[in-house]
Coordinates of C-alpha atoms in Angstrom, one line a residue:
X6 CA -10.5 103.2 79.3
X7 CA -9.0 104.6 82.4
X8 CA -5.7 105.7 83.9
X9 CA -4.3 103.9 86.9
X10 CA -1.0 105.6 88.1
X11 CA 1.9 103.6 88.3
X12 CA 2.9 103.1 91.7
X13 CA 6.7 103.2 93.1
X14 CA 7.7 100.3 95.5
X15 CA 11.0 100.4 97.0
X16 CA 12.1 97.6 99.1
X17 CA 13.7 98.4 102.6
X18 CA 17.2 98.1 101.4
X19 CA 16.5 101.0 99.2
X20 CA 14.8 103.0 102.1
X21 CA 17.9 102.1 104.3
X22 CA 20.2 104.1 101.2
X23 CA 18.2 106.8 101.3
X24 CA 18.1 107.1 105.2
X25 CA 21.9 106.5 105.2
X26 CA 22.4 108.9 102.3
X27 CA 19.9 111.5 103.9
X28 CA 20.7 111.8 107.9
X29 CA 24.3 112.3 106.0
X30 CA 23.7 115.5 104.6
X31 CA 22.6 115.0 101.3
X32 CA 19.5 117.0 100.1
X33 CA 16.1 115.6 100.0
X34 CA 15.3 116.6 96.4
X35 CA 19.0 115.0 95.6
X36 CA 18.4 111.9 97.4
X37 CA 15.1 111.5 96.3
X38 CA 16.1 111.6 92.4
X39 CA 19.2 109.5 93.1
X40 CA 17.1 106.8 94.2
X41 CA 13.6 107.0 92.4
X42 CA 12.0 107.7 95.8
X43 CA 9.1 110.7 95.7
X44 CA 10.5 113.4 97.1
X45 CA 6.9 113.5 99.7
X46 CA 7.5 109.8 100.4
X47 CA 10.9 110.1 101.5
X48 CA 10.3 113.8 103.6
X49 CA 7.1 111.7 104.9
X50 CA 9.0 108.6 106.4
X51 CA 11.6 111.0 107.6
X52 CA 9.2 113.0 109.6
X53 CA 7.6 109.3 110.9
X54 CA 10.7 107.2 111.3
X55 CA 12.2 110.2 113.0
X56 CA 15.4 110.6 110.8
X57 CA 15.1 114.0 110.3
X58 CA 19.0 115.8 110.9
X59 CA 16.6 117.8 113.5
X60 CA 15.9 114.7 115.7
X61 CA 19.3 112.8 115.2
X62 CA 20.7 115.9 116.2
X63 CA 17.9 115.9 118.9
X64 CA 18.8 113.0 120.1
X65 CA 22.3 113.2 119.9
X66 CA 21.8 116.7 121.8
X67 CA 24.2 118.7 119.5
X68 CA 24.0 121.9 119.8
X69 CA 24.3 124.1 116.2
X70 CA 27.5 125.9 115.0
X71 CA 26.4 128.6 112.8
X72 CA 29.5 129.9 110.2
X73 CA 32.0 127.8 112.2
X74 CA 34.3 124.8 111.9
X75 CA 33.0 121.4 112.6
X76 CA 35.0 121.2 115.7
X77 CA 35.5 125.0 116.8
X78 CA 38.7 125.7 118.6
X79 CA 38.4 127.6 122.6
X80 CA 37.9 130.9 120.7
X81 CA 40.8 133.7 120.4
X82 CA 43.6 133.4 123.0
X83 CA 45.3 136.3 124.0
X84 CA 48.4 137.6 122.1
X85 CA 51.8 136.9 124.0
X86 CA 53.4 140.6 125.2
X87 CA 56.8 141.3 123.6
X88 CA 59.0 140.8 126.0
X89 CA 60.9 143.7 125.1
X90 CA 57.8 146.3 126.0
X91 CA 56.6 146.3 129.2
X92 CA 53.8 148.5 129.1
X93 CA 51.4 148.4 125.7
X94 CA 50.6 151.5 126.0
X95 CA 54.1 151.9 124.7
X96 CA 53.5 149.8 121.6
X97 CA 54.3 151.1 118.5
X98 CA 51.1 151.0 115.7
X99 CA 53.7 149.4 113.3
X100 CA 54.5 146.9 115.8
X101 CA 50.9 146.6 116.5
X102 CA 49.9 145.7 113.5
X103 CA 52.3 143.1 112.6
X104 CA 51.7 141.0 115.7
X105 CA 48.3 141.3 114.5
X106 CA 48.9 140.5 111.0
X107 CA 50.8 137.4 112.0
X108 CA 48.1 136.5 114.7
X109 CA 45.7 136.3 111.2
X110 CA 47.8 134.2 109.7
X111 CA 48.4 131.8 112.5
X112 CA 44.4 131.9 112.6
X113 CA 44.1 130.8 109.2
X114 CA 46.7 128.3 109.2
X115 CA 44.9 126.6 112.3
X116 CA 41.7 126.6 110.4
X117 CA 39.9 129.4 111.7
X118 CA 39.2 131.7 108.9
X119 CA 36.6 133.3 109.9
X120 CA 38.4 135.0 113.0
X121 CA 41.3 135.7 110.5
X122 CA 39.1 137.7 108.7
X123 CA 37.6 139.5 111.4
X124 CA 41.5 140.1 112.9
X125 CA 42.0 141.3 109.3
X126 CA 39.6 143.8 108.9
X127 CA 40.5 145.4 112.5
X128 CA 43.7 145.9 111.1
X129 CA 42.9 147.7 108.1
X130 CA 40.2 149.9 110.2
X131 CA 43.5 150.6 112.4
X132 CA 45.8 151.7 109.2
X133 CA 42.9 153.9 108.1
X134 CA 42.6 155.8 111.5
X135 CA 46.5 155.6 112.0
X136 CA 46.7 157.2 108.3
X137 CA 44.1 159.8 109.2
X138 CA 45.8 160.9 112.2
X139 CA 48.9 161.3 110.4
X140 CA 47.0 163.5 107.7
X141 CA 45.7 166.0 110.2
X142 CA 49.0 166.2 112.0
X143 CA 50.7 167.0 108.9
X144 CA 48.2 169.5 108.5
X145 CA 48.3 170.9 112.1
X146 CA 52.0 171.6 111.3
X147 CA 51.7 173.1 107.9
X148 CA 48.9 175.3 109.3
X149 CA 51.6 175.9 112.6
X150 CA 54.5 176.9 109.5
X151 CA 52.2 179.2 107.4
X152 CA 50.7 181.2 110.9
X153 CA 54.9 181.5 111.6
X154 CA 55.5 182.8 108.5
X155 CA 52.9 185.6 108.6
X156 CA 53.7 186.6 111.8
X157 CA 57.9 187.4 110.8
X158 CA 56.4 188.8 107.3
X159 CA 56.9 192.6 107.5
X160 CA 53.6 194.5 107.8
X161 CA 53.0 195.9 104.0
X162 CA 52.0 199.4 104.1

């Protein structure tokens, strides 16, 4: 007695699901157990119906966003001066770094994470070379206060 594998028919309302549930994001392997379909089947009509997201997008001619928002703001605008300092050069690091730390949160509170992070971690690269400098002027000056104390010590004999 033989075998005969059962075979899966799916009517085109079910096809149009899948389609619908597909081009909308949902995975193949997900779709394809959702609605009984064979996972080949469905990739296989996909590929020769042309809904694939790479043709709709094709077709739609969108152009990838990789790690961004859906709709991606113009990019970083540039900080507003303090009125009260008119040449930057002048800025002091504190001061510095708050603007920036606010800029971050303003980022993050318009959706745009990922340059709040990056904003973020600028600052804390800036607190770690601001520290740093401090460290070797403290040392500069303790090396300064030792070299002044050896010269006015009175030569031992």
């Amino acid at each position: 007695m033989e075998h005969y594998r059962l075979r899966k028919y799916r009517g085109p309302e079910t096809w149009a699901q899948v389609r619908k549930a597909y081009v909308a994001g949902e995975s193949a392997p997900s779709v394809a157990r959702r609605f009984d379909v064979g996972l080949s089947n469905l990739r296989r009509r996909a590929m020769a119906e042309g809904w694939t997201r790479a043709r709709i997008a094709e077709r739609l001619d969108l152009k990838p966003v990789r790690g961004g928002a859906d709709d991606p703001g113009a990019g970083l605008t540039p900080l507003a001066e303090p009125a009260d300092i008119s040449d930057l050069s002048e800025l002091d690091p504190e001061l510095a770094l708050g603007l920036a730390l606010h800029r971050a949160t303003w980022l993050v509170g318009n959706g745009r994470a990922g340059e709040a992070r990056a904003l973020a971690q600028a600052v804390e690269a800036l607190v770690r070379m601001w520290d740093a400098a401090a460290q070797r002027e403290w040392r500069r000056a303790s090396h300064a206060d030792d070299r002044a104390r050896r010269d006015q010590a009175p030569p031992v004999a």
